[in-house]
Amino acid sequence: MPARPAPFLLLALLCASCRGTPPPAAEQGAQVSEIADRVAQYTVVRLAPDLSALGESERRMVPLLVEAAQAMDRAFWKQAYGDPQPLMHSLQDPAMRRYAEINYGPWDRLEEDAPFVPGTPPKPKGARLYPEDMSREELEKAAEAQPELTSLYTVVRRDENGALVAVPYSQAYAEEYRLAAERLREAAALAPTPDLRRYLEARADALLSDDYYESDLAWMEMKDNTLDVVIGPIETYEDQLFGYKAASAAHVLVKDLDWSARLERYAAFLPDLQRGLPVPDAYKRESPGSDADLGAYDTLYAAGDANAAVKALAFNLPNDEKVQLEKGTRRVQLKSTMRAKFEKILVPIAGVLIAEGQRGHVTFDAFFANGMFHEVAHGLGIKNTLDGRSTVREALKEHYSALEEGKADVLGLYMEQALHERGELGDVDLRDNYVTFLASIFRSIRFGASSAHGVANLIRFNFFQEQGAFTRSTDGLYSVDAEAFPKAVTNLAERLLVLQGDGDYAAVAAFVERYGAATATLEADLARLTAASIPVDIVYEQGLDVLGL
Ligand code: ZN
């Protein structure tokens, strides 16, 4: 059963984000050395966190959870590309194979999915989640009679007559999902608390029934577990055609109890901050759940969509709007990942692009706070359009993710400002948060315009520049204007919240078109980061041997 049948607002509009022209296929030799450079964009981070907080039974659960995660990895390959074996066999060069592993296919996720394996056709916008020969209009029309075609948890195929049919993930990825469900059940039997056992069993059921609602609730109700796993079809970024389909992923996590305690108190401010948003009342009429929580976690293992190319610093789940309104969300900050990216990427970026006098404002505490408030800020704003006809996600389609990420970024800063004014943040200098945020924009834009976060950051860069939030010196060094910056934050927050509430797809497409592209100056500045050999992102060295289990 599709878990999210809903009436859809069907708009016959063209995709405004036509990008991704593949480069001409280079000669194999030239290609190979270039591929080694591309692999070097990722700096290796070992996932070997402190496991001393885990009890004996939890340590025995880890290998089972890792096996379940590896099943998600195989399912994600099928969603993103197909069977990896023939591809891997055809690649002679180790760097080429490595790059295909990192990207889960022959398309470069840092280069708007341009093929890097000679002879590969462009990546379909809908990856392998829809038939390649299907048009947007065909799906929209068919979905009028078959709403399950737009479910998060079905893949669209053609039947023998060529008609579109929805195949539930539990069938499309039966082998992988069944194996993951089995391992989750075995892990559940070892779980030290009833909450964790109930969640793992519910999640196992969900993988087989395609109904994730109960397991999402169980995850939200689980409070004092140290070991955690986020597994199944989760985020919709892989579906660039519509943003409907969730990609298979897994994070095996251990909670950092000290840092989590520092974070928890902020969720309590959400309802009050929602009321203070800089928009007319209609755009803030929903109330965010107040028993949402925040936690800092270290990653033991990441798989599938959670391990593809650029690594998330944090996430905010579940995505099911119904669970969000009932229970709020859980914001998971991936602390070890954040620390690695801060030290290996952000500090070096600031050394190249931020004015010398402001570099001291780039701090880990500010980076962590910005990331944390980004996650909290996903809970602000509204989930349903003002006309009440659909969710914001349904109305904005493939632009939804970029807008939602952009909203969370600026509302995160808005929260910092609001809490700082009330004296809730203690002794912080908001200039740290602003300058760290600016340096982080450069970091994120390097992910490319094929990622929702990349587009969100381009929009913000161009919008902030227009508003004078920062300046660029003639020698290419950027400085935050501490007066103009918070005003630009408020103005962009207002724009994004109104665009979401109106659910006007055409207006959003025009907005993304206007602000979502890099200028020549920006491209040249980003090239200076590459010339300085600053890694773009990280790749995990992970597994039971790395964990010492
Ligand atoms: Zn986000």
XYZ file of C-alpha atoms and ligand atoms in Angstrom:
550
model
C 0.000 0.000 0.000
C 1.339 3.419 -0.827
C 1.852 5.271 2.426
C 1.127 8.689 1.129
C -1.862 8.671 -1.209
C -2.940 12.246 -1.624
C -4.756 14.383 -4.154
C -2.180 16.162 -6.232
C -2.275 19.598 -7.684
C -1.451 18.917 -11.283
C 0.329 21.678 -13.079
C 1.483 21.314 -16.645
C 4.670 23.335 -16.422
C 8.069 22.906 -17.918
C 11.074 22.167 -15.807
C 12.943 25.429 -15.338
C 16.196 23.863 -14.300
C 17.531 22.467 -17.523
C 21.159 21.911 -16.712
C 23.799 19.276 -16.919
C 25.174 19.234 -20.438
C 27.715 16.410 -20.422
C 31.313 17.271 -21.316
C 32.704 15.765 -24.510
C 34.054 12.297 -23.844
C 37.777 12.634 -23.338
C 40.356 10.101 -24.361
C 40.776 7.273 -21.897
C 44.328 8.299 -20.889
C 43.526 11.926 -20.195
C 40.322 10.874 -18.494
C 42.119 8.531 -16.126
C 44.536 11.064 -14.649
C 41.741 13.562 -14.373
C 39.686 10.987 -12.478
C 42.456 10.618 -9.893
C 42.118 14.359 -9.276
C 38.407 13.987 -8.900
C 38.845 11.187 -6.346
C 41.260 13.472 -4.481
C 38.419 15.970 -4.012
C 37.279 13.649 -1.231
C 39.424 13.429 1.865
C 39.200 10.148 3.799
C 37.697 10.093 7.278
C 37.751 6.920 9.397
C 34.475 6.122 11.134
C 35.875 4.817 14.405
C 34.011 6.646 17.172
C 34.241 5.890 20.865
C 31.969 2.913 21.581
C 32.426 2.914 25.335
C 28.851 4.146 25.842
C 27.504 0.930 24.274
C 26.613 -2.036 26.459
C 27.435 -5.637 25.593
C 24.116 -6.376 23.862
C 24.333 -3.155 21.847
C 27.788 -4.081 20.615
C 26.318 -7.368 19.405
C 23.598 -5.443 17.567
C 26.054 -3.361 15.552
C 27.102 -6.074 13.039
C 23.418 -6.848 12.367
C 22.620 -3.190 11.779
C 25.632 -2.845 9.494
C 24.402 -5.812 7.448
C 20.946 -4.250 7.180
C 22.613 -0.990 6.103
C 24.588 -2.800 3.408
C 21.316 -4.115 1.984
C 20.131 -0.495 1.659
C 23.356 0.235 -0.158
C 22.505 -2.354 -2.812
C 18.939 -1.042 -3.112
C 20.245 2.493 -3.569
C 22.524 1.363 -6.389
C 19.431 0.044 -8.166
C 17.599 3.324 -7.625
C 20.484 5.508 -8.760
C 22.000 3.443 -11.548
C 21.178 -0.272 -11.701
C 23.277 -3.366 -11.055
C 26.807 -2.107 -10.274
C 28.602 -5.353 -11.240
C 28.805 -4.922 -15.044
C 29.863 -1.308 -14.605
C 32.593 -2.157 -12.089
C 33.853 -5.017 -14.262
C 34.111 -2.719 -17.265
C 36.291 -0.200 -15.424
C 40.003 -1.079 -15.558
C 41.406 1.912 -13.765
C 41.249 1.753 -9.944
C 40.614 5.519 -9.657
C 37.720 5.199 -12.081
C 36.268 2.332 -10.039
C 36.746 4.256 -6.838
C 34.996 7.283 -8.293
C 32.075 5.146 -9.445
C 31.790 3.744 -5.912
C 31.808 7.209 -4.377
C 29.150 8.415 -6.841
C 27.083 5.207 -6.944
C 27.273 5.209 -10.703
C 29.119 6.719 -13.679
C 27.782 10.248 -13.146
C 29.660 12.884 -11.165
C 27.491 14.211 -8.375
C 29.811 17.217 -8.025
C 29.450 18.059 -11.733
C 25.677 18.188 -12.053
C 25.661 14.468 -12.751
C 27.752 14.753 -15.917
C 29.048 11.302 -16.975
C 32.707 10.651 -16.139
C 32.881 7.200 -17.709
C 33.365 7.611 -21.474
C 30.340 6.543 -23.497
C 27.840 6.911 -20.647
C 24.590 8.680 -21.574
C 23.391 11.571 -19.371
C 21.774 10.590 -16.081
C 17.981 10.579 -16.287
C 16.502 13.291 -14.027
C 14.409 10.646 -12.337
C 17.377 8.248 -12.014
C 15.969 4.675 -12.179
C 12.808 5.638 -10.318
C 10.742 6.207 -13.478
C 10.881 4.821 -17.012
C 13.424 6.846 -18.966
C 11.017 7.539 -21.823
C 8.333 8.951 -19.522
C 7.538 12.669 -19.700
C 6.485 14.760 -16.740
C 3.102 15.318 -18.337
C 2.542 11.584 -18.796
C 3.099 10.930 -15.095
C 0.968 13.875 -14.019
C -1.904 12.690 -16.172
C -1.659 9.043 -15.065
C -1.439 10.087 -11.401
C -4.940 11.566 -11.576
C -6.319 8.034 -11.657
C -3.424 6.353 -9.805
C -2.191 8.585 -6.974
C 0.202 5.840 -5.827
C 2.397 6.743 -8.810
C 3.529 9.775 -6.826
C 4.049 7.906 -3.537
C 7.378 8.255 -1.758
C 7.646 4.470 -1.671
C 6.863 3.262 -5.169
C 8.961 3.073 -8.296
C 7.213 3.789 -11.607
C 7.460 1.170 -14.348
C 5.598 0.307 -17.546
C 3.355 -2.750 -17.762
C 3.233 -5.005 -20.835
C 0.872 -2.533 -22.535
C 3.174 0.396 -21.887
C 0.949 1.923 -19.205
C 2.544 3.422 -16.095
C 2.294 1.288 -12.958
C 3.465 1.878 -9.401
C 5.608 -0.917 -7.958
C 6.017 -0.735 -4.162
C 9.618 -0.677 -2.951
C 8.978 -3.880 -0.964
C 8.538 -5.618 -4.335
C 10.960 -3.626 -6.468
C 13.795 -4.177 -3.958
C 12.355 -7.324 -2.375
C 15.641 -9.120 -1.779
C 17.376 -6.152 -0.155
C 14.428 -4.977 1.918
C 13.652 -8.497 3.155
C 17.223 -9.063 4.252
C 17.347 -5.690 6.017
C 14.043 -6.467 7.762
C 15.412 -9.802 8.977
C 18.567 -8.250 10.409
C 16.542 -5.501 12.103
C 14.411 -8.151 13.783
C 17.506 -10.024 14.975
C 18.900 -6.768 16.322
C 15.550 -6.019 17.983
C 15.804 -9.259 19.937
C 19.054 -7.965 21.478
C 17.809 -4.423 22.149
C 18.373 -3.321 25.767
C 15.213 -1.170 25.956
C 11.591 -1.860 24.921
C 11.486 1.413 22.947
C 14.397 0.455 20.735
C 13.024 -3.072 20.280
C 9.618 -1.714 19.290
C 11.164 0.727 16.810
C 13.365 -1.890 15.136
C 10.438 -4.291 14.808
C 8.189 -1.557 13.409
C 10.891 -0.545 10.948
C 11.289 -4.160 9.836
C 7.520 -4.322 9.257
C 7.631 -1.059 7.317
C 10.286 -2.316 4.934
C 7.929 -5.166 4.033
C 4.634 -3.227 3.985
C 5.781 0.158 2.556
C 3.939 1.848 5.384
C 6.456 3.776 7.486
C 4.040 5.728 9.629
C 4.084 3.518 12.762
C 7.841 3.117 12.670
C 8.327 6.882 12.280
C 6.163 7.389 15.372
C 8.102 4.695 17.239
C 11.369 6.395 16.304
C 10.117 9.714 17.613
C 8.901 8.084 20.846
C 12.255 6.422 21.506
C 14.032 8.668 23.998
C 16.922 7.142 25.923
C 18.685 4.851 23.477
C 22.403 5.232 22.894
C 22.476 3.133 19.721
C 20.292 4.268 16.839
C 19.696 3.407 13.208
C 17.953 5.427 10.527
C 17.161 3.024 7.728
C 14.874 2.678 4.729
C 13.718 5.036 1.988
C 14.340 8.473 3.501
C 15.242 11.565 1.467
C 13.915 12.521 -1.970
C 16.933 14.330 -3.449
C 17.757 11.486 -5.838
C 14.469 12.097 -7.675
C 15.279 15.282 -9.556
C 12.345 14.820 -11.871
C 9.630 15.316 -9.250
C 11.171 14.961 -5.791
C 8.536 12.346 -4.942
C 10.580 9.180 -4.525
C 12.591 8.430 -1.403
C 16.057 6.937 -1.751
C 17.261 3.937 0.271
C 19.730 4.863 2.975
C 21.058 3.889 6.376
C 22.903 5.607 9.197
C 24.056 3.488 12.138
C 24.644 5.943 14.966
C 25.804 6.239 18.543
C 24.491 9.138 20.583
C 26.911 11.584 22.168
C 25.166 12.066 25.500
C 27.070 15.160 26.638
C 26.537 17.164 23.456
C 22.947 16.006 23.158
C 22.167 17.425 26.590
C 23.527 20.787 25.446
C 21.194 20.778 22.454
C 17.910 19.598 23.897
C 16.721 22.798 25.487
C 16.358 24.695 22.188
C 13.395 22.716 20.865
C 11.262 24.226 23.613
C 11.564 27.634 21.935
C 10.057 26.520 18.620
C 6.391 27.487 19.163
C 7.387 30.940 20.363
C 9.842 31.473 17.507
C 7.215 30.343 15.014
C 4.970 33.164 16.222
C 7.817 35.636 15.744
C 8.569 34.741 12.101
C 8.819 37.817 9.819
C 5.733 36.971 7.721
C 1.965 37.657 7.864
C 0.045 35.365 10.225
C -1.333 33.108 7.504
C 2.219 31.958 6.690
C 2.868 30.825 10.263
C -0.475 29.419 11.291
C 0.703 25.835 11.822
C 2.209 24.973 15.188
C 5.421 23.005 15.259
C 5.364 19.972 17.584
C 6.989 20.791 20.881
C 8.281 17.388 21.994
C 10.772 17.291 19.157
C 14.324 16.664 20.146
C 17.864 17.384 19.175
C 20.777 15.046 19.469
C 24.445 14.881 18.606
C 25.546 11.560 17.141
C 28.640 9.893 15.802
C 28.296 7.728 12.725
C 29.323 4.063 12.896
C 28.288 3.246 9.360
C 26.586 5.049 6.464
C 25.074 3.398 3.402
C 23.169 4.118 0.221
C 21.927 7.661 -0.205
C 23.556 8.539 3.151
C 26.946 7.558 1.750
C 26.677 8.905 -1.807
C 29.246 11.586 -2.635
C 28.603 14.628 -0.409
C 27.901 13.681 3.209
C 25.155 15.357 5.185
C 26.199 17.131 8.375
C 22.865 16.598 9.970
C 19.348 15.566 9.201
C 15.873 16.278 10.350
C 13.439 13.377 10.240
C 10.928 11.948 9.668
C 9.889 13.626 6.432
C 6.270 12.506 6.755
C 4.378 15.776 7.316
C 1.689 13.944 9.284
C 4.211 12.631 11.819
C 5.861 16.060 11.906
C 2.625 17.759 12.873
C 1.839 15.093 15.488
C 5.261 14.535 16.994
C 7.603 17.143 15.592
C 10.912 15.929 14.281
C 14.215 14.661 15.550
C 17.267 16.662 14.536
C 20.335 14.557 14.306
C 23.655 16.390 14.252
C 26.451 14.215 12.933
C 29.144 15.557 15.171
C 32.181 13.623 13.984
C 31.312 14.471 10.375
C 30.952 18.126 11.259
C 34.277 18.203 13.039
C 36.025 16.564 10.068
C 34.514 18.951 7.526
C 35.244 21.961 9.698
C 38.907 21.144 10.119
C 39.684 19.697 6.704
C 37.531 21.949 4.531
C 36.020 25.015 6.142
C 39.117 26.416 7.840
C 41.207 26.080 4.656
C 38.393 27.727 2.622
C 38.348 30.684 5.003
C 42.112 30.945 4.548
C 41.618 31.501 0.813
C 38.358 33.464 0.532
C 37.604 35.266 3.804
C 39.263 38.613 4.603
C 42.139 38.117 7.004
C 40.632 40.292 9.714
C 37.483 38.124 9.804
C 39.048 34.648 9.695
C 39.126 34.478 13.484
C 35.312 34.450 13.378
C 35.288 31.046 11.690
C 34.837 28.741 14.685
C 33.680 25.161 15.258
C 31.143 26.275 17.859
C 29.534 28.621 15.311
C 29.647 25.933 12.617
C 27.995 23.466 14.986
C 25.393 26.037 16.089
C 24.529 27.015 12.500
C 24.086 23.356 11.594
C 22.033 22.673 14.682
C 19.698 25.623 14.188
C 19.348 24.717 10.497
C 17.877 21.404 11.618
C 15.619 23.008 14.224
C 14.454 25.562 11.656
C 13.056 22.841 9.389
C 10.294 22.674 12.003
C 9.372 26.336 11.455
C 7.130 27.716 8.722
C 4.326 25.674 7.217
C 3.912 22.278 5.611
C 0.666 22.944 3.737
C -0.001 25.676 1.195
C -2.317 28.537 2.182
C -5.027 27.437 -0.257
C -5.153 24.131 1.644
C -4.964 22.125 -1.560
C -1.670 20.331 -1.040
C 1.503 20.127 0.960
C 4.264 22.560 0.084
C 6.327 19.568 -1.048
C 3.705 18.479 -3.560
C 3.159 21.985 -4.889
C 6.811 22.866 -5.436
C 7.923 19.488 -6.811
C 11.600 19.368 -7.805
C 12.232 22.860 -6.390
C 10.898 21.894 -2.984
C 14.175 20.572 -1.568
C 16.274 23.594 -2.530
C 13.703 25.977 -1.075
C 13.270 23.975 2.091
C 17.034 23.744 2.659
C 17.397 27.468 1.992
C 14.577 28.210 4.395
C 16.181 26.109 7.124
C 19.528 27.868 6.660
C 18.221 31.417 6.983
C 15.653 30.589 9.659
C 18.483 28.938 11.590
C 20.253 32.293 11.653
C 16.978 34.006 12.487
C 16.652 31.692 15.520
C 20.188 32.498 16.632
C 19.438 36.205 16.417
C 16.146 35.844 18.298
C 17.615 33.651 21.051
C 20.669 35.850 21.355
C 18.458 38.908 21.888
C 16.794 37.076 24.765
C 20.125 36.176 26.294
C 19.560 32.443 25.706
C 22.767 31.718 23.850
C 25.146 32.840 26.569
C 28.329 34.597 25.638
C 28.419 34.303 21.835
C 29.477 36.802 19.206
C 27.010 36.511 16.335
C 29.709 37.687 13.950
C 31.204 34.207 14.415
C 27.938 32.727 13.174
C 27.723 35.124 10.219
C 31.294 34.744 8.984
C 31.219 30.979 9.507
C 27.940 30.919 7.579
C 29.507 32.855 4.687
C 32.533 30.540 4.543
C 30.113 27.625 4.615
C 28.237 28.991 1.571
C 31.410 28.549 -0.482
C 31.816 25.056 0.908
C 28.271 24.117 -0.083
C 28.214 25.739 -3.523
C 31.041 23.433 -4.472
C 28.533 20.552 -4.252
C 27.176 21.776 -7.553
C 23.786 22.830 -8.814
C 22.577 19.216 -9.011
C 22.230 19.117 -5.236
C 19.420 20.815 -3.329
C 21.969 22.209 -0.879
C 24.124 23.539 -3.727
C 21.174 25.391 -5.279
C 20.027 26.674 -1.886
C 23.467 28.116 -1.292
C 23.700 29.746 -4.713
C 20.344 31.412 -4.141
C 21.498 32.713 -0.799
C 24.867 33.860 -2.104
C 23.290 35.895 -4.903
C 20.478 37.226 -2.739
C 22.878 38.245 0.047
C 25.212 39.880 -2.441
C 22.302 41.885 -3.835
C 21.458 42.998 -0.287
C 25.009 43.990 0.594
C 25.300 41.345 3.339
C 28.915 40.846 2.360
C 31.495 42.568 0.198
C 34.281 41.273 -1.998
C 37.576 43.134 -2.151
C 39.402 43.585 -5.453
C 41.815 40.831 -4.422
C 38.928 38.435 -3.980
C 38.514 38.368 -0.196
C 35.041 38.378 1.292
C 33.884 40.245 4.412
C 30.573 40.107 6.221
C 28.802 43.426 6.772
C 27.534 42.891 10.309
C 24.749 45.478 9.866
C 23.386 44.380 6.511
C 23.766 40.652 7.139
C 20.917 40.123 9.640
C 18.602 42.247 7.471
C 19.351 40.110 4.436
C 18.614 37.031 6.564
C 15.191 38.400 7.494
C 14.385 39.428 3.926
C 15.329 36.076 2.443
C 13.443 34.230 5.191
C 10.341 36.229 4.337
C 10.695 35.552 0.606
C 11.120 31.810 1.070
C 8.310 31.422 3.600
C 5.889 33.293 1.332
C 6.937 31.295 -1.743
C 6.345 28.088 0.211
C 3.003 29.168 1.641
C 1.730 30.324 -1.751
C 2.809 27.016 -3.269
C 3.110 28.827 -6.600
C 5.299 26.530 -8.692
C 5.838 29.083 -11.490
C 6.900 31.819 -9.065
C 9.361 29.460 -7.407
C 10.766 28.337 -10.755
C 11.341 31.990 -11.680
C 12.998 32.660 -8.318
C 15.343 29.667 -8.692
C 16.097 30.742 -12.257
C 16.969 34.264 -11.131
C 19.135 33.440 -8.102
C 20.226 29.831 -8.563
C 23.186 30.274 -10.931
C 26.846 31.044 -10.286
C 28.380 34.235 -11.712
C 31.730 34.169 -13.490
C 33.384 35.878 -10.508
C 32.065 33.263 -8.141
C 33.194 30.439 -10.439
C 36.671 31.968 -10.536
C 36.768 32.243 -6.741
C 35.704 28.622 -6.379
C 38.480 27.663 -8.793
C 40.945 29.214 -6.329
C 39.804 26.646 -3.759
C 40.458 23.847 -6.219
C 43.860 25.324 -7.074
C 44.673 25.316 -3.352
C 43.798 21.566 -3.312
C 41.125 22.013 -0.679
C 38.997 18.889 -0.573
C 35.354 19.299 -1.535
C 34.020 16.665 0.789
C 34.796 13.542 2.742
C 34.550 9.855 2.055
C 34.183 7.312 4.827
C 36.516 4.485 5.623
C 34.086 2.292 7.494
C 33.114 -1.200 8.524
C 33.339 -3.622 11.427
C 37.131 -3.854 11.146
C 37.447 -0.062 11.361
C 35.145 -0.156 14.394
C 37.247 -2.905 15.958
C 34.232 -5.229 16.188
Zn 18.213 20.542 5.917
